């Protein structure tokens, strides 16, 4: 038959279920062996299913945009009639994360940058979870990662996330060991955060969270401390 492209979006929805992982990988292997069929998958995290000879070089996980690309994306959505300093201030809230840029830019297009900044100070990530398309919901995206099987299998991962939320410079592996942080299985927790894209390793080899995730993690931190996060 003619060449065909099969795209499997959000594969982590089923692949993260440990009891189904073997069957999912076997199914993908079967698909990969079909003649005239090319397969593309999208999924959260830094892992890829085994038993498939994926095209090399491997596609790297989606990373934050460069500042120039982030500004262009914002202006393409919200127009270039806004104060450049306010645009940069809004972008600083997103860590150049494409989903967050898109959501805030759409708000700025209708409400203006000043109002968006004012609302952010009160509402944080909830501001971009009530937007123009409920499928593009930042709180939902983060909460799905938090409730994934990988995270629930390491229940102390949320404590590490809440710690990273108050450490804008992140933390190194050496600091994780030397500081004797009272979190059980802390290296497994670190792996869980990275594999669910709730955290990442920056160019200086430090474990960090993006600003929107950090805001969400700070709410967790308040709950852990028994405070009202509102």
Coordinates of C-alpha atoms in Angstrom, one line a residue:
X1 CA 0.0 0.0 0.0
X2 CA 0.9 3.7 -0.1
X3 CA 3.2 5.2 2.6
X4 CA 1.3 6.1 5.7
X5 CA 2.2 8.2 8.8
X6 CA 0.7 7.3 12.2
X7 CA 0.9 9.9 14.9
X8 CA 0.2 8.8 18.5
X9 CA -0.2 11.9 20.7
X10 CA 0.1 12.0 24.5
X11 CA 1.3 8.4 24.5
X12 CA 2.3 8.8 28.2
X13 CA -1.4 8.5 29.1
X14 CA -1.2 4.7 28.7
X15 CA 2.6 4.1 28.7
X16 CA 3.0 5.5 32.2
X17 CA 0.7 2.7 33.5
X18 CA 3.3 0.2 34.6
X19 CA 0.9 -2.7 34.3
X20 CA 0.4 -1.9 30.6
X21 CA 3.9 -0.8 29.6
X22 CA 5.0 -4.2 28.3
X23 CA 1.9 -4.6 26.2
X24 CA 2.3 -1.0 24.9
X25 CA 5.9 -1.6 23.9
X26 CA 5.0 -4.9 22.2
X27 CA 2.2 -3.1 20.2
X28 CA 4.5 -0.3 19.2
X29 CA 7.1 -2.8 18.1
X30 CA 4.4 -4.5 15.9
X31 CA 3.5 -1.2 14.3
X32 CA 7.1 -0.3 13.7
X33 CA 7.6 -3.5 11.7
X34 CA 4.7 -2.8 9.3
X35 CA 5.7 -2.0 5.7
X36 CA 5.2 1.5 4.4
X37 CA 4.3 2.8 7.9
X38 CA 6.1 5.6 9.6
X39 CA 5.3 6.3 13.3
X40 CA 5.6 9.4 15.3
X41 CA 4.8 9.7 19.0
X42 CA 4.5 12.6 21.4
X43 CA 4.7 12.1 25.2
X44 CA 5.7 13.8 28.4
X45 CA 9.1 13.1 29.9
X46 CA 12.6 12.2 28.9
X47 CA 12.1 8.5 28.3
X48 CA 11.1 6.7 25.1
X49 CA 9.5 3.2 24.8
X50 CA 11.8 0.3 24.2
X51 CA 11.6 -2.4 21.5
X52 CA 11.4 0.2 18.7
X53 CA 14.4 1.3 16.6
X54 CA 13.7 5.0 16.8
X55 CA 15.1 7.3 14.2
X56 CA 18.5 8.7 15.1
X57 CA 19.7 11.2 16.3
X58 CA 16.9 11.0 18.9
X59 CA 14.6 14.0 19.1
X60 CA 15.4 16.0 22.2
X61 CA 12.6 16.9 24.7
X62 CA 10.9 20.2 23.9
X63 CA 12.9 22.9 25.7
X64 CA 12.1 26.5 26.5
X65 CA 12.3 28.9 23.5
X66 CA 15.1 31.3 23.0
X67 CA 14.3 34.9 24.1
X68 CA 14.0 36.0 20.5
X69 CA 11.8 33.1 19.6
X70 CA 9.6 33.7 22.7
X71 CA 9.2 37.4 21.8
X72 CA 8.3 36.6 18.2
X73 CA 5.7 34.0 19.4
X74 CA 4.2 36.5 21.8
X75 CA 4.0 39.3 19.2
X76 CA 2.6 36.9 16.5
X77 CA -0.3 36.2 18.9
X78 CA -0.8 39.5 20.7
X79 CA 0.5 42.0 18.0
X80 CA 3.4 44.4 18.5
X81 CA 1.4 47.3 19.9
X82 CA 2.4 46.5 23.5
X83 CA 5.2 48.0 25.7
X84 CA 8.3 45.9 25.0
X85 CA 9.2 46.0 28.7
X86 CA 5.9 44.6 29.7
X87 CA 6.2 41.9 27.1
X88 CA 9.6 40.9 28.6
X89 CA 8.1 41.0 32.1
X90 CA 5.3 38.6 31.0
X91 CA 7.8 36.3 29.3
X92 CA 9.8 36.2 32.5
X93 CA 6.8 34.6 34.1
X94 CA 6.7 31.8 31.5
X95 CA 10.4 30.8 31.4
X96 CA 9.8 30.9 27.7
X97 CA 7.6 27.8 27.9
X98 CA 5.5 27.7 24.7
X99 CA 2.2 26.7 26.3
X100 CA 2.5 29.5 28.9
X101 CA 3.5 32.0 26.3
X102 CA 0.6 31.2 24.1
X103 CA -1.9 31.4 26.9
X104 CA -0.6 34.7 28.3
X105 CA -0.3 36.2 24.8
X106 CA -3.9 35.4 24.0
X107 CA -4.9 37.1 27.2
X108 CA -2.7 40.1 26.5
X109 CA -4.3 40.4 23.0
X110 CA -7.7 41.1 24.6
X111 CA -6.9 42.5 28.0
X112 CA -3.5 44.3 27.5
X113 CA -0.2 43.5 29.1
X114 CA -0.7 45.7 32.2
X115 CA -3.9 43.9 33.1
X116 CA -2.3 40.5 32.6
X117 CA 0.6 41.4 34.9
X118 CA -1.8 42.7 37.5
X119 CA -4.0 39.6 37.3
X120 CA -1.0 37.3 37.5
X121 CA 0.0 38.8 40.9
X122 CA -3.3 37.7 42.3
X123 CA -4.2 34.5 40.4
X124 CA -0.8 33.0 39.2
X125 CA -1.3 29.8 37.1
X126 CA -5.1 29.9 37.5
X127 CA -5.0 33.0 35.2
X128 CA -4.0 30.8 32.3
X129 CA -6.2 27.9 33.1
X130 CA -9.4 29.7 32.3
X131 CA -8.4 30.6 28.8
X132 CA -9.7 30.5 25.3
X133 CA -9.4 26.7 24.9
X134 CA -9.9 24.4 27.9
X135 CA -7.6 21.8 26.2
X136 CA -4.8 24.4 26.7
X137 CA -4.8 24.5 30.4
X138 CA -1.6 24.9 32.3
X139 CA -2.9 23.9 35.7
X140 CA -4.4 20.8 34.1
X141 CA -1.1 20.0 32.3
X142 CA 0.9 20.3 35.6
X143 CA -1.6 18.4 37.7
X144 CA -1.7 15.5 35.1
X145 CA 2.1 15.2 35.6
X146 CA 1.7 15.3 39.3
X147 CA -0.9 12.6 39.3
X148 CA 0.9 10.3 36.9
X149 CA 1.8 6.8 38.0
X150 CA 5.5 7.6 38.1
X151 CA 4.9 10.4 40.6
X152 CA 2.5 8.4 42.7
X153 CA 5.0 5.6 42.9
X154 CA 7.4 8.1 44.5
X155 CA 5.1 9.9 46.9
X156 CA 7.9 12.1 48.3
X157 CA 8.6 13.6 44.9
X158 CA 6.1 16.4 45.6
X159 CA 8.2 17.4 48.6
X160 CA 11.2 17.8 46.3
X161 CA 9.1 19.8 43.8
X162 CA 8.0 22.1 46.6
X163 CA 11.6 22.6 47.6
X164 CA 12.7 23.4 44.0
X165 CA 9.9 25.9 43.9
X166 CA 11.6 28.1 46.4
X167 CA 15.1 27.6 44.9
X168 CA 15.2 29.7 41.7
X169 CA 18.8 28.7 41.1
X170 CA 18.0 25.0 41.5
X171 CA 20.2 22.4 43.2
X172 CA 23.1 20.3 42.2
X173 CA 23.6 16.6 42.8
X174 CA 26.4 17.4 45.3
X175 CA 24.1 19.8 47.2
X176 CA 21.4 17.1 47.3
X177 CA 23.8 14.8 49.1
X178 CA 25.6 17.3 51.3
X179 CA 22.5 19.2 52.5
X180 CA 21.0 15.9 53.8
X181 CA 17.5 17.0 52.8
X182 CA 15.0 14.9 54.8
X183 CA 13.2 13.4 51.8
X184 CA 13.2 9.7 51.4
X185 CA 14.6 8.2 48.1
X186 CA 15.5 11.7 47.0
X187 CA 17.4 10.5 43.9
X188 CA 14.4 8.4 42.8
X189 CA 12.3 11.5 43.4
X190 CA 14.6 13.5 41.2
X191 CA 14.3 11.0 38.4
X192 CA 10.5 11.0 38.7
X193 CA 10.4 14.8 38.4
X194 CA 12.6 14.7 35.3
X195 CA 10.8 11.9 33.6
X196 CA 7.5 13.7 34.0
X197 CA 9.1 17.0 32.9
X198 CA 8.2 18.7 36.2
X199 CA 11.9 19.4 36.5
X200 CA 14.9 19.6 34.3
X201 CA 18.7 19.7 34.3
X202 CA 20.0 23.1 33.1
X203 CA 23.3 23.7 31.3
X204 CA 25.1 24.0 34.7
X205 CA 23.9 20.5 35.7
X206 CA 21.5 21.9 38.3
X207 CA 18.0 20.5 38.9
X208 CA 15.4 23.2 38.4
X209 CA 11.8 23.9 37.7
X210 CA 10.3 26.3 35.2
X211 CA 8.6 29.4 36.6
X212 CA 5.0 28.2 35.9
X213 CA 5.7 24.8 37.5
X214 CA 7.5 26.5 40.4
X215 CA 4.4 28.6 41.1
X216 CA 2.3 25.4 41.2
X217 CA 5.0 23.8 43.4
X218 CA 4.9 26.7 45.8
X219 CA 1.2 26.1 46.3
X220 CA 2.1 22.5 47.2
X221 CA 4.8 23.9 49.6
X222 CA 2.1 26.0 51.4
X223 CA -0.1 22.9 51.8
X224 CA 2.8 20.9 53.1
X225 CA 3.4 23.6 55.7
X226 CA -0.3 23.6 56.6
X227 CA -0.8 27.1 55.3
X228 CA -3.7 28.5 53.3
X229 CA -2.3 29.0 49.8
X230 CA -4.9 31.6 48.9

